[in-house]
Amino acid sequence: MSRLIVVSNRVSVPNSQGAAGAQGGLAVALNAALREHRGIWFGWSGQETEEFTGHLDMQRNDDVTTATIDLEPQDIDEYYNGYANRTLWPLFHYRIDLTEYDRSFGEGYQRVNNRFADSVLPLIEPDDLVWVHDYHLLPLGSLLRAKGVTNRIGLFLHTPWPPARLLVSLPNHEQLVTSMLQYDLIGFQTHEWLESFLHYIEKELGLTINPDGSIDYEGRNVQAQAFPIGIDFDEFVEGAQSAAAREAHDRLRASAGDRKMLIGVDRLDYSKGLGERFDSFGRFLTDNPEMAKDVVLLQIAPPSRELVASYQQIRHDLERKAGHINGAHADVAWVPIRYVNRGYPRDELAGFYRAADIGIVTPLRDGMNLVAKEYVAAQDPDNPGVLILSQFAGAALQMADALLVNPHSAEDVSEAIKRALAMPLAERKRRHKALLKSVREENVARWREDFVNALYSKEKVA
Ligand code: GDG
């Protein structure tokens, strides 16, 4: 078995108390993957340094070795808060209205990718597989090739891939995408994102796609493929049965009394459709006054990327919206929206999911969405809740037995809430059984094995 070197923007290993706080989807998935593979996880420490030295901080944590570097404030501004989160993230989530193009961002992105390449280089041994993650590091493979790395290198993109018509609004888009053709394998969450990528390659770069989805470029062959990510099912179910989960479940149920509860859990991000969700819930309350006092929406939304203006704006907008809806509908003993800006330990989260009659997951765009899968995994199979899921989440392609909705339509979502509340037990069980099967089988171990095996089977560069 080849050793695995994982490279991602941030390295985040749970401590022995478990992963308290808002661990992003990527961190959750990679921890599960790395526990079984001997290898190294390389990335940014999250710390600032006045001057970049390239010093590697190596640590061994259970079965995972981590190697991290610190970055300069200017790197963090231009690469992380700049090109990654002000340019690529909004663009890849179809939000050209929020996409900022600044030359210094592009320069910072290249500089930091070079710093990553220089720093990880001495860790790479001849037979290692190198697995790069996400939109922060798209050019890393080509920079490693330029430094003589002939190992197999793969990239997995956790976000959507936008339609060619949007992508061409990015200055230097050809250069960015062409640099990706130095990978041996490029993985996407779904066929939809894969097809957008291949369409761009054909239309904008004029290259031919081979019948197996691979592309020949400059004497190399790069494979592009879909690998839908899943959750660590066994770990999550075990957590859902823990004492902490049971206690969280009972606490939340007791606080809701006989009311039905909806739960949303999302990083505070405009792609997650939180404002539209609040509006839809408000619409439900207005349209169904006879049911309104019997339901409550719990929205857990730990803040993220707080230095980026569009994230400050969404936080502000949501506070106003929640206040407005609560003001219009609340009475002395009841508020319809409980809006919580903090993270909870994973086990507690599992207890909250289980306590909720409806899981409401309505992103406007999402590469996959793991919350939808966690909600299903946490349910009591004898009395499961109902999942309402956006048709624009990658997860919708695997989860046809959820109530699929258009998150832009308050009417559609409001009707789905009504339908979910009235759904007979037999239908809930039938839908849950089908969803559970896919969440159990298409889990994170399967995702990792499929990706690593596909990367391993590529020929090494001569
Ligand atoms: C990106 C892509 C793709 C959330 N709040 C708390 C908490 N979380 C955890 C959830 C879940 C994870 O964070 C979020 O994962 P998602 O998949 O929903 O979304 P992103 O963070 O945007 O992830 C996404 C993913 O990468 C993986 O490829 O699915 O499309 O955007 O696991 O449970 N965890 C804890 N407390 C919280 O309060 N402990």
Short mmCIF file of C-alpha atoms and ligand atoms in Angstrom, two decimals:
data_model
loop_
_atom_site.label_atom_id
_atom_site.label_comp_id
_atom_site.label_asym_id
_atom_site.label_seq_id
_atom_site.Cartn_x
_atom_site.Cartn_y
_atom_site.Cartn_z
CA MET A 1 0.00 0.00 0.00
CA SER A 2 1.37 3.39 -0.99
CA ARG A 3 1.69 6.08 1.62
CA LEU A 4 -0.75 8.93 1.32
CA ILE A 5 0.12 12.61 1.51
CA VAL A 6 -2.97 14.73 1.89
CA VAL A 7 -2.64 18.44 1.18
CA SER A 8 -5.39 20.88 2.06
CA ASN A 9 -5.65 24.53 3.03
CA ARG A 10 -6.11 23.83 6.73
CA VAL A 11 -5.10 20.86 8.79
CA SER A 12 -7.50 20.04 11.55
CA VAL A 13 -7.21 16.93 13.69
CA PRO A 14 -9.80 16.39 16.42
CA ASN A 15 -8.37 16.41 19.92
CA SER A 16 -9.07 13.64 22.40
CA GLN A 17 -12.18 15.45 23.65
CA GLY A 18 -13.70 15.04 20.18
CA ALA A 19 -14.22 17.67 17.57
CA ALA A 20 -15.92 20.44 19.46
CA GLY A 21 -16.94 23.51 17.55
CA ALA A 22 -17.51 23.97 13.89
CA GLN A 23 -15.38 21.43 12.10
CA GLY A 24 -15.97 21.89 8.37
CA GLY A 25 -17.13 19.05 6.16
CA LEU A 26 -13.69 18.62 4.68
CA ALA A 27 -12.03 18.14 8.07
CA VAL A 28 -14.60 15.58 9.11
CA ALA A 29 -14.13 13.56 5.95
CA LEU A 30 -10.35 13.70 5.95
CA ASN A 31 -9.94 12.69 9.56
CA ALA A 32 -11.92 9.57 8.82
CA ALA A 33 -9.78 8.89 5.76
CA LEU A 34 -6.43 9.47 7.44
CA ARG A 35 -7.09 7.38 10.51
CA GLU A 36 -6.77 4.22 8.43
CA HIS A 37 -3.94 5.33 6.15
CA ARG A 38 -0.44 5.83 7.44
CA GLY A 39 0.63 9.11 5.95
CA ILE A 40 0.91 12.82 6.35
CA TRP A 41 -1.60 15.64 6.29
CA PHE A 42 0.03 18.87 5.17
CA GLY A 43 -1.39 22.39 5.15
CA TRP A 44 -1.62 25.78 6.79
CA SER A 45 -1.64 25.84 10.59
CA GLY A 46 -4.16 28.68 10.68
CA GLN A 47 -1.43 30.78 12.39
CA GLU A 48 0.20 34.00 11.24
CA THR A 49 3.90 34.68 11.10
CA GLU A 50 5.56 38.00 10.39
CA GLU A 51 7.86 36.54 7.78
CA PHE A 52 7.36 33.24 5.99
CA THR A 53 10.21 30.82 6.82
CA GLY A 54 8.87 27.55 5.44
CA HIS A 55 9.37 25.98 8.87
CA LEU A 56 7.40 22.72 9.10
CA ASP A 57 5.71 21.92 12.37
CA MET A 58 5.42 18.11 12.49
CA GLN A 59 3.15 16.37 14.99
CA ARG A 60 1.92 12.84 15.48
CA ASN A 61 -1.65 12.52 16.68
CA ASP A 62 -2.95 8.96 17.03
CA ASP A 63 -2.43 7.53 13.53
CA VAL A 64 -2.17 10.82 11.70
CA THR A 65 1.06 12.80 11.20
CA THR A 66 0.45 16.44 10.50
CA ALA A 67 2.88 18.94 8.99
CA THR A 68 1.92 22.58 9.01
CA ILE A 69 3.31 25.95 7.95
CA ASP A 70 2.45 29.44 9.15
CA LEU A 71 1.56 32.15 6.63
CA GLU A 72 2.18 35.90 6.50
CA PRO A 73 -0.74 38.31 7.04
CA GLN A 74 -0.56 39.38 3.39
CA ASP A 75 -0.77 35.72 2.31
CA ILE A 76 -3.87 35.23 4.41
CA ASP A 77 -5.50 38.39 3.02
CA GLU A 78 -4.76 37.71 -0.62
CA TYR A 79 -4.87 33.94 -0.83
CA TYR A 80 -7.36 32.82 1.82
CA ASN A 81 -9.69 35.78 2.38
CA GLY A 82 -8.97 37.00 -1.14
CA TYR A 83 -8.74 34.65 -4.11
CA ALA A 84 -10.09 31.55 -2.37
CA ASN A 85 -13.04 33.06 -0.51
CA ARG A 86 -13.80 36.29 -2.36
CA THR A 87 -13.20 35.04 -5.88
CA LEU A 88 -13.38 31.27 -6.33
CA TRP A 89 -15.91 30.33 -3.61
CA PRO A 90 -18.66 32.71 -4.80
CA LEU A 91 -17.92 31.99 -8.47
CA PHE A 92 -18.04 28.22 -7.93
CA HIS A 93 -21.37 28.67 -6.13
CA TYR A 94 -22.81 30.61 -9.10
CA ARG A 95 -22.65 33.95 -7.27
CA ILE A 96 -20.89 36.20 -9.76
CA ASP A 97 -22.67 39.09 -8.04
CA LEU A 98 -20.45 38.46 -4.99
CA THR A 99 -17.30 37.54 -6.90
CA GLU A 100 -14.42 40.01 -6.53
CA TYR A 101 -11.51 40.12 -8.93
CA ASP A 102 -8.39 41.81 -7.67
CA ARG A 103 -4.99 41.33 -9.23
CA SER A 104 -3.33 41.09 -5.82
CA PHE A 105 -5.59 38.14 -4.92
CA GLY A 106 -4.41 36.19 -7.96
CA GLU A 107 -0.77 36.97 -7.15
CA GLY A 108 -1.20 35.95 -3.53
CA TYR A 109 -2.89 32.73 -4.59
CA GLN A 110 0.04 31.78 -6.83
CA ARG A 111 2.57 32.81 -4.17
CA VAL A 112 0.96 30.72 -1.44
CA ASN A 113 0.48 27.75 -3.76
CA ASN A 114 4.23 28.01 -4.47
CA ARG A 115 4.94 28.13 -0.74
CA PHE A 116 2.82 25.01 -0.27
CA ALA A 117 4.70 23.28 -3.11
CA ASP A 118 8.15 24.16 -1.71
CA SER A 119 7.19 23.12 1.81
CA VAL A 120 5.56 19.78 1.01
CA LEU A 121 8.25 18.80 -1.51
CA PRO A 122 10.79 17.39 1.00
CA LEU A 123 8.06 15.19 2.54
CA ILE A 124 7.25 13.37 -0.69
CA GLU A 125 8.88 9.95 -1.17
CA PRO A 126 9.02 8.17 -4.52
CA ASP A 127 5.98 5.88 -4.12
CA ASP A 128 3.72 8.26 -2.22
CA LEU A 129 0.31 9.18 -3.56
CA VAL A 130 -0.33 12.90 -3.24
CA TRP A 131 -3.96 13.91 -2.74
CA VAL A 132 -4.71 17.64 -2.98
CA HIS A 133 -8.00 19.09 -1.77
CA ASP A 134 -10.23 21.85 -2.88
CA TYR A 135 -10.40 25.22 -4.57
CA HIS A 136 -7.63 26.79 -2.48
CA LEU A 137 -5.00 24.67 -4.20
CA LEU A 138 -6.02 24.15 -7.82
CA PRO A 139 -2.55 24.97 -9.30
CA LEU A 140 -0.57 22.98 -6.72
CA GLY A 141 -0.19 19.89 -8.95
CA SER A 142 1.36 21.87 -11.78
CA LEU A 143 3.74 23.65 -9.38
CA LEU A 144 4.86 20.29 -7.97
CA ARG A 145 5.41 18.96 -11.52
CA ALA A 146 7.54 22.05 -12.27
CA LYS A 147 9.68 21.10 -9.25
CA GLY A 148 10.20 17.62 -10.68
CA VAL A 149 7.58 15.57 -8.81
CA THR A 150 6.66 12.51 -10.87
CA ASN A 151 4.41 10.88 -8.24
CA ARG A 152 0.76 10.27 -8.88
CA ILE A 153 -1.09 13.43 -7.84
CA GLY A 154 -4.85 13.71 -7.51
CA LEU A 155 -7.20 16.62 -6.81
CA PHE A 156 -10.63 16.43 -5.22
CA LEU A 157 -12.88 19.45 -5.47
CA HIS A 158 -15.42 19.71 -2.63
CA THR A 159 -17.41 22.53 -4.22
CA PRO A 160 -19.53 22.61 -7.37
CA TRP A 161 -17.85 23.30 -10.71
CA PRO A 162 -19.64 26.24 -12.35
CA PRO A 163 -21.00 26.30 -15.91
CA ALA A 164 -18.49 27.45 -18.55
CA ARG A 165 -20.54 30.60 -19.15
CA LEU A 166 -19.86 31.72 -15.59
CA LEU A 167 -16.31 30.49 -15.35
CA VAL A 168 -15.21 32.62 -18.30
CA SER A 169 -15.87 35.70 -16.17
CA LEU A 170 -12.73 34.79 -14.20
CA PRO A 171 -9.65 36.60 -15.51
CA ASN A 172 -7.02 34.02 -16.54
CA HIS A 173 -9.51 31.17 -16.38
CA GLU A 174 -7.68 29.24 -19.13
CA GLN A 175 -4.44 29.39 -17.20
CA LEU A 176 -6.08 28.14 -14.02
CA VAL A 177 -7.89 25.23 -15.66
CA THR A 178 -4.92 24.30 -17.84
CA SER A 179 -2.76 24.09 -14.72
CA MET A 180 -5.22 21.47 -13.39
CA LEU A 181 -4.41 19.18 -16.31
CA GLN A 182 -1.10 18.34 -14.60
CA TYR A 183 -2.96 16.15 -12.11
CA ASP A 184 -3.40 12.45 -12.83
CA LEU A 185 -6.91 12.38 -11.44
CA ILE A 186 -9.49 15.11 -10.79
CA GLY A 187 -12.47 14.17 -8.65
CA PHE A 188 -15.81 15.97 -8.40
CA GLN A 189 -18.71 15.41 -6.03
CA THR A 190 -21.31 14.68 -8.73
CA HIS A 191 -21.75 14.01 -12.42
CA GLU A 192 -23.25 17.44 -12.79
CA TRP A 193 -20.05 19.21 -11.75
CA LEU A 194 -17.97 16.73 -13.76
CA GLU A 195 -19.99 17.45 -16.89
CA SER A 196 -19.57 21.22 -16.42
CA PHE A 197 -15.83 20.73 -16.17
CA LEU A 198 -15.64 18.54 -19.28
CA HIS A 199 -17.85 20.96 -21.17
CA TYR A 200 -15.44 23.79 -20.35
CA ILE A 201 -12.46 21.65 -21.44
CA GLU A 202 -14.09 20.97 -24.81
CA LYS A 203 -15.59 24.40 -25.44
CA GLU A 204 -13.03 26.76 -24.07
CA LEU A 205 -9.79 24.80 -24.36
CA GLY A 206 -10.76 22.93 -27.55
CA LEU A 207 -9.52 19.59 -26.20
CA THR A 208 -11.11 16.21 -26.89
CA ILE A 209 -12.63 14.11 -24.13
CA ASN A 210 -11.84 10.41 -24.49
CA PRO A 211 -14.76 7.96 -24.09
CA ASP A 212 -13.58 7.08 -20.56
CA GLY A 213 -13.73 10.75 -19.52
CA SER A 214 -9.97 11.22 -19.63
CA ILE A 215 -8.12 14.02 -21.41
CA ASP A 216 -4.81 13.80 -23.20
CA TYR A 217 -2.74 16.90 -22.69
CA GLU A 218 0.96 17.55 -23.33
CA GLY A 219 1.79 13.85 -23.40
CA ARG A 220 -0.06 13.07 -20.18
CA ASN A 221 -3.45 11.56 -19.49
CA VAL A 222 -5.66 13.08 -16.81
CA GLN A 223 -8.79 11.28 -15.64
CA ALA A 224 -11.81 13.28 -14.48
CA GLN A 225 -14.45 11.42 -12.52
CA ALA A 226 -17.24 11.81 -9.95
CA PHE A 227 -16.67 10.53 -6.39
CA PRO A 228 -19.61 11.50 -4.16
CA ILE A 229 -18.38 12.05 -0.62
CA GLY A 230 -20.17 10.44 2.34
CA ILE A 231 -20.02 10.47 6.11
CA ASP A 232 -18.19 8.16 8.51
CA PHE A 233 -21.40 6.25 9.07
CA ASP A 234 -20.34 3.92 11.90
CA GLU A 235 -18.66 6.71 13.83
CA PHE A 236 -21.66 8.96 13.45
CA VAL A 237 -24.18 6.32 14.50
CA GLU A 238 -22.02 5.43 17.50
CA GLY A 239 -21.92 9.13 18.44
CA ALA A 240 -25.69 9.35 18.06
CA GLN A 241 -26.06 6.61 20.68
CA SER A 242 -23.64 8.15 23.17
CA ALA A 243 -24.67 9.53 26.56
CA ALA A 244 -23.89 13.08 25.37
CA ALA A 245 -26.21 12.64 22.38
CA ARG A 246 -29.01 11.21 24.53
CA GLU A 247 -28.67 14.04 26.99
CA ALA A 248 -28.71 16.65 24.18
CA HIS A 249 -31.73 14.94 22.64
CA ASP A 250 -33.70 14.93 25.90
CA ARG A 251 -32.78 18.54 26.71
CA LEU A 252 -33.94 19.78 23.32
CA ARG A 253 -37.15 17.71 23.32
CA ALA A 254 -38.04 18.91 26.79
CA SER A 255 -37.56 22.52 25.70
CA ALA A 256 -39.89 22.04 22.71
CA GLY A 257 -42.71 20.39 24.67
CA ASP A 258 -45.28 18.94 22.29
CA ARG A 259 -44.17 21.14 19.43
CA LYS A 260 -42.77 19.71 16.24
CA MET A 261 -39.23 20.75 15.60
CA LEU A 262 -37.31 21.56 12.41
CA ILE A 263 -33.51 21.65 12.50
CA GLY A 264 -31.00 23.35 10.22
CA VAL A 265 -27.23 23.06 10.76
CA ASP A 266 -24.96 25.05 8.47
CA ARG A 267 -21.81 27.10 8.49
CA LEU A 268 -22.97 30.69 8.26
CA ASP A 269 -22.50 30.99 4.51
CA TYR A 270 -24.60 32.64 1.80
CA SER A 271 -24.45 29.45 -0.27
CA LYS A 272 -26.50 27.64 2.37
CA GLY A 273 -29.69 29.59 1.63
CA LEU A 274 -30.37 30.54 5.26
CA GLY A 275 -32.21 33.78 4.45
CA GLU A 276 -34.45 31.99 1.95
CA ARG A 277 -35.04 29.26 4.57
CA PHE A 278 -36.14 31.78 7.19
CA ASP A 279 -38.45 33.39 4.62
CA SER A 280 -39.92 30.00 3.72
CA PHE A 281 -40.53 29.19 7.35
CA GLY A 282 -42.15 32.62 7.81
CA ARG A 283 -44.33 31.87 4.82
CA PHE A 284 -45.34 28.55 6.39
CA LEU A 285 -46.33 30.32 9.61
CA THR A 286 -48.40 32.88 7.70
CA ASP A 287 -50.07 30.33 5.45
CA ASN A 288 -50.87 27.87 8.25
CA PRO A 289 -51.91 29.91 11.28
CA GLU A 290 -53.65 26.90 12.81
CA MET A 291 -50.32 25.00 12.92
CA ALA A 292 -48.04 27.94 13.55
CA LYS A 293 -47.89 27.71 17.34
CA ASP A 294 -47.03 24.01 17.17
CA VAL A 295 -43.72 24.23 15.34
CA VAL A 296 -40.30 25.67 16.00
CA LEU A 297 -37.22 25.99 13.79
CA LEU A 298 -33.83 25.49 15.43
CA GLN A 299 -31.09 26.92 13.22
CA ILE A 300 -27.52 26.26 14.31
CA ALA A 301 -25.13 28.42 12.28
CA PRO A 302 -21.55 28.72 13.52
CA PRO A 303 -19.89 31.79 11.94
CA SER A 304 -17.21 31.24 9.31
CA ARG A 305 -14.84 33.43 7.20
CA GLU A 306 -15.66 36.39 9.37
CA LEU A 307 -13.10 38.68 7.73
CA VAL A 308 -14.89 38.54 4.38
CA ALA A 309 -17.44 41.33 3.95
CA SER A 310 -20.15 39.19 2.32
CA TYR A 311 -20.10 36.95 5.42
CA GLN A 312 -20.49 39.93 7.75
CA GLN A 313 -23.38 41.04 5.58
CA ILE A 314 -25.18 37.68 5.65
CA ARG A 315 -24.82 37.51 9.41
CA HIS A 316 -26.36 40.93 9.74
CA ASP A 317 -29.18 40.09 7.30
CA LEU A 318 -30.04 36.86 9.11
CA GLU A 319 -30.17 38.50 12.52
CA ARG A 320 -32.58 41.05 11.12
CA LYS A 321 -34.69 38.48 9.35
CA ALA A 322 -34.94 36.15 12.36
CA GLY A 323 -35.82 39.14 14.55
CA HIS A 324 -38.44 40.27 12.09
CA ILE A 325 -40.14 36.86 11.77
CA ASN A 326 -39.99 36.26 15.51
CA GLY A 327 -41.38 39.73 16.14
CA ALA A 328 -44.29 39.08 13.81
CA HIS A 329 -45.23 35.62 15.07
CA ALA A 330 -43.94 35.09 18.62
CA ASP A 331 -45.94 35.26 21.81
CA VAL A 332 -44.82 35.30 25.42
CA ALA A 333 -44.25 31.56 25.63
CA TRP A 334 -42.97 30.79 22.14
CA VAL A 335 -40.52 32.05 19.52
CA PRO A 336 -40.74 30.37 16.12
CA ILE A 337 -37.03 30.63 15.18
CA ARG A 338 -34.27 29.74 17.57
CA TYR A 339 -31.22 31.07 15.82
CA VAL A 340 -27.91 30.06 17.39
CA ASN A 341 -24.55 31.40 16.18
CA ARG A 342 -22.29 28.81 17.74
CA GLY A 343 -21.01 25.30 17.17
CA TYR A 344 -21.73 22.18 19.24
CA PRO A 345 -19.72 19.00 19.77
CA ARG A 346 -20.55 16.37 17.16
CA ASP A 347 -22.24 13.94 19.57
CA GLU A 348 -24.57 16.66 20.81
CA LEU A 349 -25.35 17.60 17.25
CA ALA A 350 -26.34 13.99 16.56
CA GLY A 351 -28.74 14.13 19.53
CA PHE A 352 -30.26 17.36 18.18
CA TYR A 353 -30.77 15.81 14.74
CA ARG A 354 -32.55 12.87 16.31
CA ALA A 355 -34.79 15.14 18.36
CA ALA A 356 -35.98 17.02 15.27
CA ASP A 357 -39.03 15.91 13.26
CA ILE A 358 -37.71 17.58 10.12
CA GLY A 359 -34.18 18.15 8.86
CA ILE A 360 -34.21 21.22 6.62
CA VAL A 361 -31.24 21.45 4.26
CA THR A 362 -31.84 24.08 1.60
CA PRO A 363 -28.58 25.39 0.11
CA LEU A 364 -28.80 27.45 -3.07
CA ARG A 365 -25.74 25.51 -4.27
CA ASP A 366 -23.66 22.92 -2.46
CA GLY A 367 -20.95 20.58 -3.71
CA MET A 368 -22.49 17.71 -1.72
CA ASN A 369 -23.80 18.58 1.80
CA LEU A 370 -22.98 16.23 4.63
CA VAL A 371 -25.59 17.58 7.05
CA ALA A 372 -28.33 15.92 4.98
CA LYS A 373 -26.55 12.58 5.39
CA GLU A 374 -25.87 13.08 9.10
CA TYR A 375 -29.53 13.90 9.73
CA VAL A 376 -30.59 10.60 8.13
CA ALA A 377 -27.94 8.60 10.00
CA ALA A 378 -29.03 10.04 13.37
CA GLN A 379 -32.74 9.14 13.08
CA ASP A 380 -34.57 6.46 15.05
CA PRO A 381 -35.51 3.95 12.29
CA ASP A 382 -38.77 3.13 14.12
CA ASN A 383 -39.88 6.77 14.19
CA PRO A 384 -37.71 8.68 11.73
CA GLY A 385 -37.90 12.36 10.87
CA VAL A 386 -38.31 13.71 7.34
CA LEU A 387 -35.51 15.26 5.30
CA ILE A 388 -36.32 18.33 3.22
CA LEU A 389 -33.47 18.79 0.77
CA SER A 390 -32.60 21.38 -1.87
CA GLN A 391 -32.54 20.10 -5.42
CA PHE A 392 -29.36 22.19 -5.84
CA ALA A 393 -27.27 20.26 -3.30
CA GLY A 394 -25.01 17.60 -4.80
CA ALA A 395 -26.56 15.23 -2.24
CA ALA A 396 -29.95 15.47 -4.01
CA LEU A 397 -28.65 13.20 -6.77
CA GLN A 398 -28.23 10.35 -4.26
CA MET A 399 -31.15 11.20 -1.99
CA ALA A 400 -34.23 11.07 -4.18
CA ASP A 401 -36.36 9.85 -1.24
CA ALA A 402 -36.00 13.15 0.58
CA LEU A 403 -38.64 15.82 -0.09
CA LEU A 404 -36.72 17.68 -2.79
CA VAL A 405 -37.44 21.40 -2.99
CA ASN A 406 -36.49 24.54 -4.83
CA PRO A 407 -34.94 26.68 -2.06
CA HIS A 408 -35.70 29.88 -3.99
CA SER A 409 -39.44 29.21 -3.77
CA ALA A 410 -40.86 30.02 -0.33
CA GLU A 411 -44.11 28.45 -1.45
CA ASP A 412 -42.49 25.18 -2.45
CA VAL A 413 -40.53 24.90 0.82
CA SER A 414 -43.54 25.93 2.91
CA GLU A 415 -45.62 23.19 1.28
CA ALA A 416 -42.89 20.63 1.87
CA ILE A 417 -42.85 21.58 5.58
CA LYS A 418 -46.61 21.04 5.71
CA ARG A 419 -46.33 17.73 3.92
CA ALA A 420 -43.50 16.55 6.18
CA LEU A 421 -45.48 17.43 9.31
CA ALA A 422 -48.44 15.41 8.09
CA MET A 423 -46.50 12.46 6.70
CA PRO A 424 -47.75 9.10 7.97
CA LEU A 425 -45.31 6.87 9.85
CA ALA A 426 -45.30 4.21 7.11
CA GLU A 427 -44.19 6.73 4.48
CA ARG A 428 -41.59 8.23 6.79
CA LYS A 429 -40.16 4.77 7.43
CA ARG A 430 -40.15 3.83 3.76
CA ARG A 431 -38.34 7.00 2.75
CA HIS A 432 -35.91 6.80 5.64
CA LYS A 433 -35.04 3.18 4.91
CA ALA A 434 -34.08 4.01 1.31
CA LEU A 435 -32.09 7.10 2.38
CA LEU A 436 -30.32 5.22 5.16
CA LYS A 437 -29.21 2.52 2.76
CA SER A 438 -27.43 5.01 0.52
CA VAL A 439 -25.94 6.97 3.44
CA ARG A 440 -24.65 3.72 4.98
CA GLU A 441 -23.25 2.28 1.75
CA GLU A 442 -21.92 5.39 0.03
CA ASN A 443 -19.90 6.38 3.08
CA VAL A 444 -16.61 8.20 3.49
CA ALA A 445 -14.55 4.98 3.47
CA ARG A 446 -16.02 4.04 0.09
CA TRP A 447 -15.31 7.56 -1.22
CA ARG A 448 -11.68 7.46 -0.09
CA GLU A 449 -11.07 3.93 -1.37
CA ASP A 450 -12.60 4.74 -4.75
CA PHE A 451 -10.49 7.88 -5.11
CA VAL A 452 -7.24 6.37 -3.86
CA ASN A 453 -7.69 3.22 -5.98
CA ALA A 454 -8.42 5.29 -9.08
CA LEU A 455 -5.32 7.41 -8.40
CA TYR A 456 -3.20 4.33 -7.70
CA SER A 457 -4.23 2.73 -10.98
CA LYS A 458 -2.92 5.69 -12.99
CA GLU A 459 0.44 5.16 -14.65
CA LYS A 460 3.30 6.97 -12.96
CA VAL A 461 4.69 9.87 -14.94
CA ALA A 462 7.81 8.78 -16.84
C1 GDG B 1 -17.76 21.52 2.00
C2 GDG B 1 -18.72 21.64 0.82
C3 GDG B 1 -19.25 19.21 1.01
C4 GDG B 1 -21.68 22.23 11.21
N1 GDG B 1 -22.00 22.87 12.36
C5 GDG B 1 -21.40 22.19 13.35
C6 GDG B 1 -20.69 21.13 12.78
N2 GDG B 1 -20.89 21.17 11.48
C7 GDG B 1 -20.39 20.16 10.55
C8 GDG B 1 -21.54 19.34 10.01
C9 GDG B 1 -20.92 18.75 8.76
C10 GDG B 1 -19.96 19.85 8.34
O1 GDG B 1 -19.76 20.71 9.45
C11 GDG B 1 -20.51 20.69 7.22
O2 GDG B 1 -20.40 19.97 6.05
P1 GDG B 1 -21.24 20.34 4.76
O3 GDG B 1 -21.02 19.25 3.77
O4 GDG B 1 -22.66 20.48 5.13
O5 GDG B 1 -20.74 21.76 4.26
P2 GDG B 1 -19.33 22.59 4.07
O6 GDG B 1 -18.72 22.95 5.34
O7 GDG B 1 -19.69 23.74 3.19
O8 GDG B 1 -18.37 21.57 3.28
C12 GDG B 1 -19.85 20.62 0.92
C13 GDG B 1 -18.18 19.15 2.09
O9 GDG B 1 -17.20 20.17 1.93
C14 GDG B 1 -17.46 17.80 2.07
O10 GDG B 1 -16.92 17.52 0.82
O11 GDG B 1 -20.28 18.29 1.33
O12 GDG B 1 -20.69 20.69 -0.22
O13 GDG B 1 -19.27 22.97 0.74
O14 GDG B 1 -20.19 17.60 9.04
O15 GDG B 1 -21.94 18.40 10.97
N3 GDG B 1 -19.97 20.25 13.50
C15 GDG B 1 -19.94 20.42 14.84
N4 GDG B 1 -20.61 21.44 15.46
C16 GDG B 1 -21.34 22.34 14.75
O16 GDG B 1 -21.97 23.23 15.33
N5 GDG B 1 -19.24 19.57 15.60
#
